[in-house]
Tab-separated table of C-alpha atoms in Angstrom:
chain	number	residue	atom	x	y	z
C	1110	MET	CA	-4.627	-25.898	-2.905
C	1111	GLU	CA	-7.612	-25.636	-5.242
C	1112	ARG	CA	-8.492	-22.306	-6.803
C	1113	ARG	CA	-11.289	-21.124	-9.022
C	1114	ALA	CA	-10.413	-20.406	-12.644
C	1115	GLY	CA	-8.738	-17.023	-13.015
C	1116	ARG	CA	-7.721	-16.894	-9.360
C	1117	LEU	CA	-4.081	-16.482	-8.378
C	1118	GLY	CA	-1.784	-17.892	-5.739
C	1119	VAL	CA	-0.610	-14.780	-3.880
C	1120	GLY	CA	2.635	-14.491	-1.958
C	1121	ILE	CA	3.365	-11.472	0.224
C	1122	ILE	CA	6.855	-10.275	1.072
C	1123	GLY	CA	6.633	-7.891	4.022
C	1124	ALA	CA	4.231	-8.076	6.959
C	1125	GLY	CA	4.201	-4.391	7.823
C	1126	HIS	CA	1.032	-2.333	7.764
C	1127	VAL	CA	0.353	-2.737	4.041
C	1128	GLY	CA	1.118	-6.275	2.839
C	1129	PRO	CA	-1.270	-8.276	5.042
C	1130	VAL	CA	-4.138	-5.877	4.330
C	1131	LEU	CA	-3.740	-6.127	0.561
C	1132	GLY	CA	-3.456	-9.891	0.917
C	1133	ALA	CA	-6.703	-10.015	2.884
C	1134	ALA	CA	-8.453	-7.887	0.254
C	1135	LEU	CA	-7.300	-10.215	-2.527
C	1136	ALA	CA	-8.258	-13.267	-0.492
C	1137	GLY	CA	-11.710	-11.748	-0.161
C	1138	ALA	CA	-11.871	-11.598	-3.959
C	1139	GLY	CA	-11.174	-15.334	-4.172
C	1140	HIS	CA	-7.413	-15.460	-4.562
C	1141	ALA	CA	-5.393	-17.904	-2.448
C	1142	ILE	CA	-2.681	-16.750	-0.038
C	1143	VAL	CA	0.347	-18.961	-0.614
C	1144	GLY	CA	2.418	-17.456	2.162
C	1145	ILE	CA	3.768	-14.326	3.791
C	1146	SER	CA	7.208	-13.371	5.066
C	1147	ALA	CA	7.397	-11.970	8.588
C	1148	VAL	CA	10.646	-11.364	10.442
C	1149	SER	CA	9.774	-9.714	13.744
C	1150	GLU	CA	7.395	-11.050	16.384
C	1151	ARG	CA	5.234	-7.981	15.898
C	1152	SER	CA	4.937	-8.572	12.156
C	1153	ARG	CA	4.110	-12.244	12.732
C	1154	GLU	CA	1.315	-11.261	15.104
C	1155	ARG	CA	-0.002	-8.772	12.559
C	1156	ALA	CA	0.066	-11.349	9.776
C	1157	ASP	CA	-1.784	-13.877	11.930
C	1158	ALA	CA	-4.412	-11.322	12.949
C	1159	ILE	CA	-5.217	-10.190	9.408
C	1160	LEU	CA	-4.433	-13.396	7.508
C	1161	PRO	CA	-5.177	-16.170	10.002
C	1162	GLY	CA	-3.764	-19.482	8.887
C	1163	ALA	CA	-1.547	-18.032	6.166
C	1164	PRO	CA	1.819	-19.847	6.159
C	1165	VAL	CA	4.820	-17.785	7.244
C	1166	LEU	CA	7.530	-18.756	4.760
C	1167	GLU	CA	11.005	-17.749	3.672
C	1168	ILE	CA	11.130	-15.257	0.818
C	1169	PRO	CA	12.591	-17.620	-1.836
C	1170	VAL	CA	9.891	-20.197	-1.073
C	1171	ILE	CA	7.159	-17.572	-1.440
C	1172	VAL	CA	8.483	-16.465	-4.821
C	1173	GLU	CA	8.821	-20.052	-6.020
C	1174	ARG	CA	5.214	-20.937	-5.142
C	1175	SER	CA	3.378	-17.735	-6.116
C	1176	GLU	CA	1.738	-16.550	-9.312
C	1177	LEU	CA	1.416	-13.034	-7.882
C	1178	VAL	CA	4.165	-11.733	-5.607
C	1179	ILE	CA	3.430	-8.579	-3.597
C	1180	LEU	CA	6.546	-6.700	-2.490
C	1181	ALA	CA	5.287	-4.606	0.434
C	1182	VAL	CA	8.632	-3.286	1.637
C	1183	PRO	CA	10.020	0.235	2.146
C	1184	ASP	CA	11.339	2.084	-0.903
C	1185	ALA	CA	14.944	1.831	0.269
C	1186	GLU	CA	14.822	-1.975	0.478
C	1187	LEU	CA	13.072	-2.627	-2.818
C	1188	PRO	CA	15.939	-2.426	-5.379
C	1189	SER	CA	18.236	-4.801	-3.492
C	1190	LEU	CA	15.392	-7.254	-2.841
C	1191	VAL	CA	14.426	-7.441	-6.514
C	1192	ALA	CA	18.031	-7.696	-7.694
C	1193	GLY	CA	18.911	-10.292	-5.068
C	1194	LEU	CA	16.050	-12.565	-6.082
C	1195	ALA	CA	17.056	-12.170	-9.725
C	1196	ALA	CA	20.630	-13.168	-8.895
C	1197	THR	CA	19.393	-16.440	-7.415
C	1198	GLY	CA	17.133	-17.134	-10.405
C	1199	SER	CA	13.962	-16.891	-8.332
C	1200	TRP	CA	11.754	-14.901	-10.716
C	1201	GLN	CA	9.637	-16.911	-13.137
C	1202	PRO	CA	8.271	-16.186	-16.642
C	1203	GLY	CA	4.646	-15.044	-16.515
C	1204	GLN	CA	4.755	-14.390	-12.780
C	1205	ILE	CA	3.156	-11.094	-11.697
C	1206	VAL	CA	5.415	-8.971	-9.484
C	1207	LEU	CA	3.678	-6.055	-7.772
C	1208	HIS	CA	5.390	-3.565	-5.484
C	1209	THR	CA	3.691	-0.968	-3.286
C	1210	ALA	CA	6.473	1.617	-2.884
C	1211	PRO	CA	5.229	5.098	-3.876
C	1212	GLY	CA	8.636	6.345	-5.015
C	1213	PHE	CA	9.203	3.789	-7.759
C	1214	GLY	CA	7.538	2.836	-11.007
C	1215	VAL	CA	8.270	-0.436	-12.771
C	1216	GLU	CA	11.882	0.285	-13.744
C	1217	VAL	CA	12.975	-0.951	-10.313
C	1218	LEU	CA	11.493	-4.328	-11.262
C	1219	ALA	CA	13.711	-4.607	-14.363
C	1220	PRO	CA	15.651	-7.628	-13.001
C	1221	ALA	CA	12.364	-9.504	-12.575
C	1222	THR	CA	11.075	-8.322	-15.947
C	1223	ALA	CA	14.246	-9.596	-17.613
C	1224	ALA	CA	13.358	-13.044	-16.288
C	1225	GLY	CA	9.929	-12.848	-17.909
C	1226	ALA	CA	7.898	-11.554	-14.959
C	1227	ILE	CA	5.048	-9.051	-15.351
C	1228	PRO	CA	5.901	-5.784	-13.504
C	1229	LEU	CA	3.315	-3.675	-11.679
C	1230	ALA	CA	3.730	-0.655	-9.362
C	1231	VAL	CA	0.567	-0.223	-7.285
C	1232	HIS	CA	0.425	2.192	-4.357
C	1233	PRO	CA	-2.741	2.704	-2.254
C	1234	ALA	CA	-3.212	6.289	-1.067
C	1235	LEU	CA	-4.225	5.355	2.458
C	1236	ALA	CA	-2.760	5.890	5.920
C	1237	PHE	CA	-2.636	2.254	6.999
C	1238	THR	CA	-3.152	1.182	10.595
C	1239	GLY	CA	-2.128	-2.422	9.946
C	1240	THR	CA	-5.484	-3.697	11.241
C	1241	SER	CA	-8.622	-5.142	9.663
C	1242	LEU	CA	-10.052	-1.604	9.703
C	1243	ASP	CA	-7.935	-0.877	6.621
C	1244	ILE	CA	-9.695	-3.551	4.561
C	1245	ALA	CA	-12.971	-1.609	4.683
C	1246	ARG	CA	-11.136	1.671	4.014
C	1247	LEU	CA	-9.777	0.284	0.751
C	1248	GLN	CA	-13.301	0.582	-0.630
C	1249	GLU	CA	-12.882	4.361	-0.920
C	1250	THR	CA	-9.166	4.506	-1.682
C	1251	TYR	CA	-7.408	5.532	-4.880
C	1252	PHE	CA	-4.433	3.465	-6.053
C	1253	ALA	CA	-1.600	4.826	-8.205
C	1254	VAL	CA	-0.921	2.244	-10.934
C	1255	THR	CA	2.189	2.232	-13.135
C	1256	ALA	CA	2.831	-0.553	-15.634
C	1257	PRO	CA	3.778	-1.183	-19.266
C	1258	ALA	CA	0.757	-0.519	-21.479
C	1259	PRO	CA	0.122	-4.179	-22.432
C	1260	VAL	CA	-0.198	-5.262	-18.790
C	1261	LEU	CA	-1.718	-2.111	-17.316
C	1262	PRO	CA	-5.219	-3.706	-17.300
C	1263	ILE	CA	-3.889	-6.424	-14.972
C	1264	GLY	CA	-2.874	-3.835	-12.381
C	1265	GLN	CA	-6.149	-1.974	-12.754
C	1266	ALA	CA	-8.164	-5.185	-12.385
C	1267	LEU	CA	-6.319	-6.166	-9.199
C	1268	VAL	CA	-7.050	-2.743	-7.697
C	1269	VAL	CA	-10.738	-3.068	-8.517
C	1270	GLU	CA	-10.777	-6.521	-6.920
C	1271	MET	CA	-9.343	-5.000	-3.753
C	1272	GLY	CA	-12.195	-2.493	-3.788
C	1273	GLY	CA	-10.129	0.525	-4.827
C	1274	GLU	CA	-10.112	2.981	-7.715
C	1275	PRO	CA	-7.085	2.760	-10.048
C	1276	VAL	CA	-5.414	5.949	-11.295
C	1277	VAL	CA	-2.668	5.636	-13.887
C	1278	VAL	CA	0.607	7.399	-12.982
C	1279	ALA	CA	3.392	7.600	-15.569
C	1280	GLU	CA	6.811	6.160	-14.750
C	1281	GLU	CA	8.451	9.586	-14.934
C	1282	ASP	CA	5.872	11.036	-12.510
C	1283	ARG	CA	6.368	8.565	-9.675
C	1284	ALA	CA	8.943	10.731	-7.859
C	1285	ALA	CA	6.590	13.730	-7.865
C	1286	TYR	CA	3.745	11.473	-6.774
C	1287	ALA	CA	5.787	10.173	-3.850
C	1288	GLU	CA	6.679	13.727	-2.841
C	1289	ALA	CA	2.997	14.699	-2.773
C	1290	ILE	CA	2.128	11.663	-0.665
C	1291	ALA	CA	4.942	12.309	1.804
C	1292	THR	CA	4.081	16.019	2.053
C	1293	ALA	CA	0.413	15.336	2.761
C	1294	SER	CA	1.022	12.669	5.383
C	1295	THR	CA	3.894	14.438	7.159
C	1296	PHE	CA	2.142	17.824	7.214
C	1297	SER	CA	-1.153	16.370	8.460
C	1298	ARG	CA	0.515	14.405	11.233
C	1299	ALA	CA	2.701	17.310	12.351
C	1300	ILE	CA	-0.187	19.796	12.513
C	1301	VAL	CA	-2.360	17.434	14.558
C	1302	GLU	CA	0.494	16.697	16.961
C	1303	GLN	CA	1.209	20.411	17.403
C	1304	ALA	CA	-2.433	21.308	18.006
C	1305	THR	CA	-3.083	18.476	20.467
C	1306	GLY	CA	0.132	19.361	22.273
C	1307	ILE	CA	-1.074	22.927	22.796
C	1308	LEU	CA	-4.425	21.738	24.154
C	1309	SER	CA	-2.715	19.259	26.476
C	1310	GLY	CA	-0.624	22.145	27.780
C	1311	ILE	CA	-3.717	24.022	28.906
C	1312	GLY	CA	-5.313	21.042	30.598
C	1313	PHE	CA	-7.373	19.231	27.952
C	1314	GLU	CA	-7.533	15.545	28.912
C	1315	ASN	CA	-8.552	14.231	25.469
C	1316	PRO	CA	-7.254	16.745	22.915
C	1317	GLY	CA	-7.406	14.237	20.058
C	1318	SER	CA	-11.098	13.599	20.596
C	1319	TYR	CA	-11.783	17.299	20.992
C	1320	LEU	CA	-10.157	18.139	17.646
C	1321	SER	CA	-11.481	15.135	15.767
C	1322	SER	CA	-14.537	16.747	14.166
C	1323	LEU	CA	-12.674	19.973	13.461
C	1324	VAL	CA	-9.731	18.307	11.761
C	1325	ARG	CA	-11.850	15.878	9.734
C	1326	SER	CA	-14.205	18.603	8.521
C	1327	ALA	CA	-11.357	21.007	7.714
C	1328	VAL	CA	-9.551	18.339	5.676
C	1329	ASP	CA	-12.768	17.267	3.934
C	1330	ASN	CA	-13.498	20.885	3.018
C	1331	ALA	CA	-9.968	21.407	1.696
C	1332	LEU	CA	-10.153	18.227	-0.375
C	1333	SER	CA	-13.519	19.254	-1.776
C	1334	ARG	CA	-12.103	22.605	-2.859
C	1335	ALA	CA	-9.075	20.914	-4.406
C	1336	SER	CA	-11.350	18.592	-6.393
C	1337	ALA	CA	-13.677	21.332	-7.617
C	1338	PRO	CA	-13.405	21.905	-11.420
C	1339	ALA	CA	-13.243	25.681	-11.030
C	1340	ALA	CA	-11.113	25.829	-7.920
C	1341	GLY	CA	-9.746	29.296	-7.241
C	1342	PRO	CA	-6.376	30.430	-5.897
C	1343	ASP	CA	-7.555	30.081	-2.289
C	1344	VAL	CA	-7.791	26.313	-2.575
C	1345	LEU	CA	-6.153	24.449	0.311
C	1346	LEU	CA	-4.293	21.363	-0.816
C	1347	ASP	CA	-4.265	18.383	1.496
C	1348	GLY	CA	-4.220	14.624	1.155
C	1349	ARG	CA	-4.119	11.244	2.753
C	1350	ASP	CA	-1.472	8.557	2.930
C	1351	ASP	CA	1.420	7.244	4.903
C	1352	PRO	CA	4.751	5.871	3.778
C	1353	LEU	CA	5.011	2.138	4.033
C	1354	ASP	CA	5.531	0.670	7.456
C	1355	PRO	CA	9.209	-0.190	7.974
C	1356	LEU	CA	8.443	-3.250	10.115
C	1357	GLY	CA	8.410	-6.780	8.835
């Protein structure tokens, strides 16, 4: 497969809500999709919808053929995946290995780094739907980037190519970062579900639509206050993101 100079062969491990979308964004920047792993029928359908024509391959084959490997798997699965591939000698010197788990920095990629791979931790702060709608949403999304200083520009450049805004997060701050992301997404979802449940109970046929403008404006106002340089003690903290999809 021919590629323009400076373009990478990208392999994606995990066809949940995140991996195919990031792959599509990179493909739009001129990179070539080498393959994607997809276990369930649902994940295969998602991969085909967002990355039509991308080969569905076994994980070792993807790693062998890729210059950039995206590990879009849940936090709990990441350490064993990285270590298992290291045990089989799959990682290659100079290969870029990028994971999207919010709770880890690059230390979890140590087995790949020991083999000469370039480690990157890149998490997009977006509540993914797993549809093409997410590709456009990346244009206004911040990405937490953690990497060793010499290769940090690689992670930042990849984020920019996907249309996002990179923000550097230190290795020791990744746990706190993940807590903030989980708090924002869980709280937001729970409040909306509670409010729509109450409206349904008094006969509203479309409570989600009814609350849409209210919730969006309230969150936007809270985020604006939180971003203000001279924010006072009455600032309401809120956020946007969703833990990685467990499917695929």
